[in-house]
PDB file of C-alpha atoms in Angstrom:
ATOM      1  CA  GLN N   1       0.000   0.000   0.000  1.00 89.00           C
ATOM      2  CA  VAL N   2       1.442   3.341  -1.092  1.00 92.00           C
ATOM      3  CA  GLN N   3       0.639   6.409   0.957  1.00 96.00           C
ATOM      4  CA  LEU N   4       0.495   9.780  -0.788  1.00 97.00           C
ATOM      5  CA  VAL N   5       0.277  12.799   1.495  1.00 97.00           C
ATOM      6  CA  GLU N   6      -0.457  16.235   0.062  1.00 97.00           C
ATOM      7  CA  SER N   7       0.344  19.521   1.741  1.00 97.00           C
ATOM      8  CA  GLY N   8       0.575  23.197   0.880  1.00 97.00           C
ATOM      9  CA  GLY N   9      -3.027  24.073   0.164  1.00 97.00           C
ATOM     10  CA  GLY N  10      -4.726  27.098   1.636  1.00 97.00           C
ATOM     11  CA  LEU N  11      -6.440  30.396   0.997  1.00 98.00           C
ATOM     12  CA  VAL N  12      -4.807  32.880  -1.349  1.00 98.00           C
ATOM     13  CA  GLN N  13      -5.866  36.000  -3.191  1.00 98.00           C
ATOM     14  CA  ALA N  14      -6.198  36.029  -6.959  1.00 98.00           C
ATOM     15  CA  GLY N  15      -2.805  36.540  -8.551  1.00 98.00           C
ATOM     16  CA  GLY N  16      -1.028  34.839  -5.697  1.00 98.00           C
ATOM     17  CA  SER N  17       0.999  31.635  -5.566  1.00 98.00           C
ATOM     18  CA  LEU N  18       0.994  28.345  -3.739  1.00 98.00           C
ATOM     19  CA  ARG N  19       3.208  25.287  -3.899  1.00 98.00           C
ATOM     20  CA  LEU N  20       1.656  21.893  -3.303  1.00 98.00           C
ATOM     21  CA  SER N  21       3.739  18.924  -2.221  1.00 98.00           C
ATOM     22  CA  CYS N  22       2.977  15.230  -2.429  1.00 98.00           C
ATOM     23  CA  ALA N  23       5.135  12.928  -0.334  1.00 98.00           C
ATOM     24  CA  SER N  24       5.107   9.249  -1.276  1.00 96.00           C
ATOM     25  CA  SER N  25       5.835   6.301   0.999  1.00 95.00           C
ATOM     26  CA  GLU N  26       7.081   4.411  -2.054  1.00 90.00           C
ATOM     27  CA  SER N  27       9.910   5.374  -4.331  1.00 91.00           C
ATOM     28  CA  ILE N  28       8.368   7.532  -7.035  1.00 91.00           C
ATOM     29  CA  SER N  29      11.043   6.370  -9.450  1.00 89.00           C
ATOM     30  CA  ARG N  30       8.972   3.156  -9.589  1.00 89.00           C
ATOM     31  CA  SER N  31       5.944   5.047 -10.875  1.00 89.00           C
ATOM     32  CA  TYR N  32       4.944   5.447 -14.495  1.00 92.00           C
ATOM     33  CA  THR N  33       3.565   8.899 -13.834  1.00 96.00           C
ATOM     34  CA  MET N  34       2.853  11.172 -10.921  1.00 97.00           C
ATOM     35  CA  GLY N  35       0.120  13.719 -11.295  1.00 97.00           C
ATOM     36  CA  TRP N  36      -2.103  16.340  -9.783  1.00 98.00           C
ATOM     37  CA  TYR N  37      -5.862  16.329 -10.258  1.00 98.00           C
ATOM     38  CA  ARG N  38      -8.484  18.683  -8.926  1.00 98.00           C
ATOM     39  CA  GLN N  39     -12.177  18.604  -8.227  1.00 98.00           C
ATOM     40  CA  ALA N  40     -14.312  21.682  -7.765  1.00 96.00           C
ATOM     41  CA  PRO N  41     -17.784  21.511  -6.164  1.00 92.00           C
ATOM     42  CA  GLY N  42     -20.308  20.057  -8.573  1.00 94.00           C
ATOM     43  CA  LYS N  43     -17.660  19.196 -11.143  1.00 96.00           C
ATOM     44  CA  GLU N  44     -15.823  16.059 -12.166  1.00 97.00           C
ATOM     45  CA  ARG N  45     -12.254  15.438 -11.160  1.00 97.00           C
ATOM     46  CA  GLU N  46      -9.856  16.635 -13.860  1.00 97.00           C
ATOM     47  CA  LEU N  47      -6.200  16.180 -14.605  1.00 98.00           C
ATOM     48  CA  VAL N  48      -4.197  19.335 -13.910  1.00 98.00           C
ATOM     49  CA  ALA N  49      -0.637  18.199 -14.571  1.00 98.00           C
ATOM     50  CA  ARG N  50       1.304  14.987 -14.920  1.00 98.00           C
ATOM     51  CA  ILE N  51       4.973  14.070 -15.021  1.00 97.00           C
ATOM     52  CA  SER N  52       6.391  10.815 -16.313  1.00 95.00           C
ATOM     53  CA  SER N  53       9.268   8.807 -14.916  1.00 91.00           C
ATOM     54  CA  GLY N  54      11.372  10.274 -17.688  1.00 91.00           C
ATOM     55  CA  GLY N  55      10.428  13.822 -16.766  1.00 92.00           C
ATOM     56  CA  SER N  56       8.062  14.677 -19.588  1.00 96.00           C
ATOM     57  CA  THR N  57       5.105  16.774 -18.528  1.00 97.00           C
ATOM     58  CA  ASN N  58       1.640  17.639 -19.710  1.00 97.00           C
ATOM     59  CA  TYR N  59      -0.892  20.176 -18.445  1.00 98.00           C
ATOM     60  CA  VAL N  60      -4.524  20.992 -18.863  1.00 98.00           C
ATOM     61  CA  ASP N  61      -4.835  24.032 -21.125  1.00 98.00           C
ATOM     62  CA  SER N  62      -6.287  26.254 -18.416  1.00 97.00           C
ATOM     63  CA  VAL N  63      -3.087  26.117 -16.314  1.00 98.00           C
ATOM     64  CA  LYS N  64      -0.419  26.174 -19.014  1.00 98.00           C
ATOM     65  CA  GLY N  65       2.091  28.926 -18.349  1.00 97.00           C
ATOM     66  CA  ARG N  66       0.943  29.304 -14.735  1.00 98.00           C
ATOM     67  CA  PHE N  67       1.515  25.908 -13.103  1.00 98.00           C
ATOM     68  CA  THR N  68       4.658  23.790 -13.060  1.00 98.00           C
ATOM     69  CA  ILE N  69       4.902  20.173 -11.964  1.00 98.00           C
ATOM     70  CA  SER N  70       8.216  18.751 -10.819  1.00 97.00           C
ATOM     71  CA  ARG N  71       9.558  15.718  -9.017  1.00 96.00           C
ATOM     72  CA  ASP N  72      12.401  15.049  -6.613  1.00 95.00           C
ATOM     73  CA  ASN N  73      13.118  11.333  -6.737  1.00 94.00           C
ATOM     74  CA  ALA N  74      15.576  11.544  -3.855  1.00 95.00           C
ATOM     75  CA  LYS N  75      12.825  12.902  -1.601  1.00 97.00           C
ATOM     76  CA  ASN N  76      10.028  10.833  -3.167  1.00 96.00           C
ATOM     77  CA  THR N  77       8.083  14.056  -3.538  1.00 97.00           C
ATOM     78  CA  VAL N  78       6.167  15.681  -6.357  1.00 98.00           C
ATOM     79  CA  TYR N  79       5.437  19.394  -6.429  1.00 98.00           C
ATOM     80  CA  LEU N  80       2.948  21.654  -8.119  1.00 98.00           C
ATOM     81  CA  GLN N  81       3.985  25.286  -8.261  1.00 98.00           C
ATOM     82  CA  MET N  82       0.909  27.394  -8.915  1.00 98.00           C
ATOM     83  CA  ASN N  83       1.337  31.028  -9.923  1.00 98.00           C
ATOM     84  CA  SER N  84      -1.110  33.700 -11.042  1.00 98.00           C
ATOM     85  CA  LEU N  85      -3.909  31.859  -9.320  1.00 98.00           C
ATOM     86  CA  LYS N  86      -7.480  32.563 -10.354  1.00 98.00           C
ATOM     87  CA  PRO N  87     -10.766  32.008  -8.497  1.00 97.00           C
ATOM     88  CA  GLU N  88     -11.581  29.246 -10.967  1.00 97.00           C
ATOM     89  CA  ASP N  89      -8.568  27.310  -9.659  1.00 98.00           C
ATOM     90  CA  THR N  90     -10.465  26.798  -6.411  1.00 98.00           C
ATOM     91  CA  ALA N  91     -10.794  23.050  -5.818  1.00 98.00           C
ATOM     92  CA  VAL N  92      -9.581  20.111  -3.820  1.00 98.00           C
ATOM     93  CA  TYR N  93      -6.269  19.040  -5.324  1.00 98.00           C
ATOM     94  CA  TYR N  94      -5.351  15.362  -5.304  1.00 98.00           C
ATOM     95  CA  CYS N  95      -2.022  13.694  -5.866  1.00 98.00           C
ATOM     96  CA  ASN N  96      -2.013  10.568  -8.008  1.00 97.00           C
ATOM     97  CA  GLY N  97       0.662   7.924  -8.432  1.00 96.00           C
ATOM     98  CA  ALA N  98       0.418   5.403 -11.253  1.00 94.00           C
ATOM     99  CA  PHE N  99       2.579   2.451 -10.262  1.00 93.00           C
ATOM    100  CA  LEU N 100       2.993  -0.855 -12.054  1.00 86.00           C
ATOM    101  CA  TRP N 101       0.774  -2.707  -9.595  1.00 86.00           C
ATOM    102  CA  HIS N 102      -1.821  -0.073  -8.702  1.00 90.00           C
ATOM    103  CA  ASN N 103      -3.024   3.490  -9.022  1.00 95.00           C
ATOM    104  CA  TYR N 104      -2.966   5.476  -5.753  1.00 97.00           C
ATOM    105  CA  TRP N 105      -4.565   8.708  -4.558  1.00 97.00           C
ATOM    106  CA  GLY N 106      -3.833  11.101  -1.752  1.00 97.00           C
ATOM    107  CA  GLN N 107      -6.498  12.460   0.554  1.00 97.00           C
ATOM    108  CA  GLY N 108      -6.581  15.867  -1.119  1.00 97.00           C
ATOM    109  CA  THR N 109      -5.738  19.410  -0.095  1.00 97.00           C
ATOM    110  CA  GLN N 110      -8.059  22.387  -0.427  1.00 98.00           C
ATOM    111  CA  VAL N 111      -7.003  25.370  -2.520  1.00 98.00           C
ATOM    112  CA  THR N 112      -9.222  28.430  -2.316  1.00 98.00           C
ATOM    113  CA  VAL N 113      -8.555  31.521  -4.418  1.00 98.00           C
ATOM    114  CA  SER N 114     -10.436  34.644  -3.439  1.00 97.00           C
ATOM    115  CA  SER N 115     -11.244  37.403  -5.937  1.00 93.00           C
TER     116      SER N 115
END
């Protein structure tokens, strides 16, 4: 069982920044991809950003140029740097780890952007 623990969420004004962290109990170098998803009230969960074991990344169009995903294999941690935040970024953000044997989720961290 892999544990993914998110941190770094909170309340921020529009235009501000936050950095989310996802600490894994398993070596993330054993994952295919690590990613961040989000779910706003009344909406489906959506992929925000994903990074492969080789370091390639992809982002949902709405965050391109504002968010950056990165990974530190030595610390088994994945980050999501979020800049120029907008009220529509408000959601619960979930860390996801796609490993060979299973797909794991963190418990989520709330991000609220006030206008």
